[in-house]
Coordinates of C-alpha atoms and ligand atoms in Angstrom, one line a residue:
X213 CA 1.3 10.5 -5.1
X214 CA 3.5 7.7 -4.6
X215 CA 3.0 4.5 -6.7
X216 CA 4.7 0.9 -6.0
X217 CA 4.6 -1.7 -8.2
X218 CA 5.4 -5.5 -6.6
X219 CA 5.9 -8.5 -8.3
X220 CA 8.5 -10.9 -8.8
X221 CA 11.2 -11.2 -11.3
X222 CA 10.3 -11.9 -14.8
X223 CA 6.6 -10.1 -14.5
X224 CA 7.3 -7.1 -16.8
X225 CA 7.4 -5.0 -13.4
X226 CA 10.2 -2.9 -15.3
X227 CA 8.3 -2.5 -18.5
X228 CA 5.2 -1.5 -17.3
X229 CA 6.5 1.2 -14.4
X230 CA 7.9 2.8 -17.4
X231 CA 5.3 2.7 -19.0
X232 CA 3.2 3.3 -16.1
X233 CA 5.8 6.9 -15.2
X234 CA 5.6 8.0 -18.9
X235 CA 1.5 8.1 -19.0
X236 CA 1.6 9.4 -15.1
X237 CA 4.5 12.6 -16.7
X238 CA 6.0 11.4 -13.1
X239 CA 10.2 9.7 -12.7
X240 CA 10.4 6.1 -12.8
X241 CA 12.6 4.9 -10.0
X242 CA 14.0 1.4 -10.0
X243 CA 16.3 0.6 -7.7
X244 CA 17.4 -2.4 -9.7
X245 CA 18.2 0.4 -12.8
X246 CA 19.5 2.0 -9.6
X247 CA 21.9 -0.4 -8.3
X248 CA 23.1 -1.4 -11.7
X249 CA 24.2 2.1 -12.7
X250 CA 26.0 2.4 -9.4
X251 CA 27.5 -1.3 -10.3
X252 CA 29.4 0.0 -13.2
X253 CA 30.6 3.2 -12.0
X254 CA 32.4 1.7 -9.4
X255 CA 30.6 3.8 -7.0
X256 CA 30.7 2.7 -3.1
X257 CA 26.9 1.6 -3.1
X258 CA 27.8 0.0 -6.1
X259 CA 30.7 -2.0 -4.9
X260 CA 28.8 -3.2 -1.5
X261 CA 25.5 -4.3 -3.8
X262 CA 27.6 -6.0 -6.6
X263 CA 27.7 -9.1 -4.5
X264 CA 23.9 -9.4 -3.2
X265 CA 23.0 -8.5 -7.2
X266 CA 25.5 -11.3 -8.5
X267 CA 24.3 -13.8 -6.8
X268 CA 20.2 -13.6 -6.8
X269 CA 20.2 -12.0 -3.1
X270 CA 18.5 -8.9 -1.8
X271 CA 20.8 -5.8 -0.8
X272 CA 20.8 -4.9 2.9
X273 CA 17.8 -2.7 3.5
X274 CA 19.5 0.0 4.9
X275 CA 21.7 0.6 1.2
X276 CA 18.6 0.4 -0.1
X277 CA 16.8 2.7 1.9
X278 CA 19.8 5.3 1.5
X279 CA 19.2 5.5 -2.1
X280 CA 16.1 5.7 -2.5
X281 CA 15.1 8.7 0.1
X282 CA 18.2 10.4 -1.4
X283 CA 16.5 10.0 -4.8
X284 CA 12.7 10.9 -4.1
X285 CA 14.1 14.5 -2.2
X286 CA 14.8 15.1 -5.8
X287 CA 13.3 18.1 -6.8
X288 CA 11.5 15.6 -9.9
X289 CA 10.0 13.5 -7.4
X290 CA 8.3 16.4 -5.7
X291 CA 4.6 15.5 -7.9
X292 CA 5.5 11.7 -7.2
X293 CA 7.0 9.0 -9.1
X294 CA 6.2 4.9 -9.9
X295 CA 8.3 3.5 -7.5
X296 CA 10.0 -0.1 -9.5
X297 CA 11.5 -3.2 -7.3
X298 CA 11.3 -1.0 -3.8
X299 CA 10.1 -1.5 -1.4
X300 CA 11.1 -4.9 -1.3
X301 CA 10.7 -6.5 2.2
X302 CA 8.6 -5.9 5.2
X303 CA 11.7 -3.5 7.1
X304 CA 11.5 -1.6 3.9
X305 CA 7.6 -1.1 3.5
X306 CA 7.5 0.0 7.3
X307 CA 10.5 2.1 7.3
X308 CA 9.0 4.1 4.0
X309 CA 5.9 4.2 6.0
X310 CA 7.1 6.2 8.5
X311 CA 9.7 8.2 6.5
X312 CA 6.5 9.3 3.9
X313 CA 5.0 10.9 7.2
X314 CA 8.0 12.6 8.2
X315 CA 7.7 13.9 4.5
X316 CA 4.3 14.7 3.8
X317 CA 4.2 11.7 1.1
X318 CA 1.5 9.0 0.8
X319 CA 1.7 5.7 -1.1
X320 CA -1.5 6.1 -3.1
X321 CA -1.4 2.6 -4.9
X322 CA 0.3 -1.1 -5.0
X323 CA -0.1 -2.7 -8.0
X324 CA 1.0 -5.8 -7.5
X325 CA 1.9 -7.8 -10.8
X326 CA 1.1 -11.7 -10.7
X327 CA 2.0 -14.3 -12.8
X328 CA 3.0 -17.5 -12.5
X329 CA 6.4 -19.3 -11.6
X330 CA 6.4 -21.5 -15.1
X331 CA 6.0 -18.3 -17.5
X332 CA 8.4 -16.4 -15.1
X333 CA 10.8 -18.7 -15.8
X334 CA 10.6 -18.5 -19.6
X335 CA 10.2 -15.0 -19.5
X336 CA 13.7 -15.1 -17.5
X337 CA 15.2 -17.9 -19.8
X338 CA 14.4 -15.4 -22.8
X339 CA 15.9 -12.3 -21.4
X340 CA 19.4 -13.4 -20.7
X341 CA 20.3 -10.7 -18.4
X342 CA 23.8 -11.3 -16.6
X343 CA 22.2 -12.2 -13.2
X344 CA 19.3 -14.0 -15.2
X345 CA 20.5 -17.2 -15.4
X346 CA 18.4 -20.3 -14.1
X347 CA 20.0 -21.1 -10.7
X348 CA 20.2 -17.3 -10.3
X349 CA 16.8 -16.4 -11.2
X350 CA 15.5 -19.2 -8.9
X351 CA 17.2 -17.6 -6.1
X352 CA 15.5 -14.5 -7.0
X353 CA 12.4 -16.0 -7.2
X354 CA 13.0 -17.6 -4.2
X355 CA 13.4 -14.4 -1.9
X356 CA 10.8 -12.8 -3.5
X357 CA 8.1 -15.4 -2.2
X358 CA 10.0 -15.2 1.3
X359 CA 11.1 -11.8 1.6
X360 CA 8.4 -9.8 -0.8
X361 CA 5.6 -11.4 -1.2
X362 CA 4.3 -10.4 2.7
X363 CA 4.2 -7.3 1.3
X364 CA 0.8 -8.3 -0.4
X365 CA -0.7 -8.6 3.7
X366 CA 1.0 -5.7 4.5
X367 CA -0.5 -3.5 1.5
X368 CA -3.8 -5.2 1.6
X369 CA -4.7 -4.5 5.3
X370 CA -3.7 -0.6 4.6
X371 CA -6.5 -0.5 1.7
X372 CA -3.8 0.2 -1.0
X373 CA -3.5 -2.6 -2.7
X374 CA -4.4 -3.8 -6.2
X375 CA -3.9 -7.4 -8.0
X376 CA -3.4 -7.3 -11.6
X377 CA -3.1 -10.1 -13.9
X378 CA -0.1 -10.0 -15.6
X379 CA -0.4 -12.4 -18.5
X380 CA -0.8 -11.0 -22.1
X381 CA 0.3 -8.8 -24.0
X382 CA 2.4 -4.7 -23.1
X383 CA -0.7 -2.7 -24.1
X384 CA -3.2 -5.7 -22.1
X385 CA -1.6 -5.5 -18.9
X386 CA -0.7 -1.5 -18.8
X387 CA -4.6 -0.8 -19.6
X388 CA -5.4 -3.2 -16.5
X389 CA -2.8 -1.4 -14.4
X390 CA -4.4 2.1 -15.3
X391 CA -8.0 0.8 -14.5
X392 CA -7.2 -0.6 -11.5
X393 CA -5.3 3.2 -10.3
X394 CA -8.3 4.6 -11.4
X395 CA -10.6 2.7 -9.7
X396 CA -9.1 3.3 -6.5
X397 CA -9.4 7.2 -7.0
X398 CA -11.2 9.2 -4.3
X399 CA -11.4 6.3 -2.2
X400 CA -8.8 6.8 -0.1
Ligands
AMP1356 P1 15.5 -5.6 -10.3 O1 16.0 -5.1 -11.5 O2 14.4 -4.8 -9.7 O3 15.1 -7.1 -10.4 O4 16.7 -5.6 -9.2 C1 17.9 -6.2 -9.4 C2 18.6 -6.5 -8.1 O5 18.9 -5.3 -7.4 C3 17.9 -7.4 -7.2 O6 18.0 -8.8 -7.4 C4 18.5 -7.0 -5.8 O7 19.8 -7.6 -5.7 C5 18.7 -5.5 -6.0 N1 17.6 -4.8 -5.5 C6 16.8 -3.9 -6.3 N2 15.8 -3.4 -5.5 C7 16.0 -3.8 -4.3 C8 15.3 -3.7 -3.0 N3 14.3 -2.8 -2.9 N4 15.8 -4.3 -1.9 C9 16.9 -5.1 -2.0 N5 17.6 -5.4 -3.1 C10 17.1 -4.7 -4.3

């Protein structure tokens, strides 16, 4: 079973698909973790990201795509895996779609992470990663309500989707994320 988790920068999306992939015994994937490895080898995806990353932006959804279908043919991946920061816009979501049914997969759940834009920004502030800083993580923010957030339709009219609150503390949220997978058990 596939599992997504959406949100935007700064909601402990990272942190709690880690968290979320240890409990499960299933890979984490992040394509940030992804795209940031690539960045400092040097590697070709790396080089054409390093730009989009820099700068706050999106990477063109075909890279994207590329990378992440190379990674979930993994022999890991075969049991599943908590899919971190992908997909990330409506191209993406609908693409996966259709290449999980030429690959027997199924997105089982969305969790989909909100908090709001004033602690995201703190929480930004106070982690001080390179492409963290504030004009850059407003840019971030800033795609993710235009290019991500319609995600939360798309996810919603398939029956897959689940909101969690994601204010408090590690241990709070996680146990909210876990009830709100199991609730949706046998359901679908
Ligand atoms: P993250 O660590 O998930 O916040 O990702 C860091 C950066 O990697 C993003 O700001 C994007 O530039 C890029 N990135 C990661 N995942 C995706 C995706 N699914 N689509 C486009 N760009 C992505």
């Amino acid at each position: 079973m596939l599992l997504i988790l959406v949100g935007p920068p700064g909601a402990g999306k990272g942190t709690q698909s880690a968290r979320l992939a240890e409990y499960l015994g299933v890979p984490h994937c992040s394509t940030g973790e992804m795209f940031r490895e690539a960045c400092q080898r040097g590697s070709e995806v790396g080089q054409q990201a390093q730009e989009y990353m820099d700068s706050g932006r999106l990477v063109p959804d075909s890279l994207v795509e590329k990378l992440v279908e190379q990674r979930l043919i993994q022999e890991d991946c075969r049991g599943g895996c908590v899919l971190d920061g992908f997909p990330r816009t409506l191209v993406q979501a609908q693409d996966f779609d259709k290449w999980c049914e030429a690959n027997y997969r199924a997105v089982g759940r969305v969790i989909e992470l909100r908090v709001k834009e004033e602690t995201l920004l703190a929480r930004l502030d106070a982690r001080g990663r390179a492409d963290d800083n504030r004009e850059v993580a407003r840019e971030r923010l800033r795609q993710y309500e235009e290019l991500t957030r319609p995600l939360v339709d798309y996810y919603t009219a398939q029956g897959v989707l689940e909101t969690v609150d994601g204010i408090g503390d590690v241990a709070e949220v996680f146990q909210r994320i876990t009830a709100a997978i199991g609730s949706g058990q046998g359901t679908s």
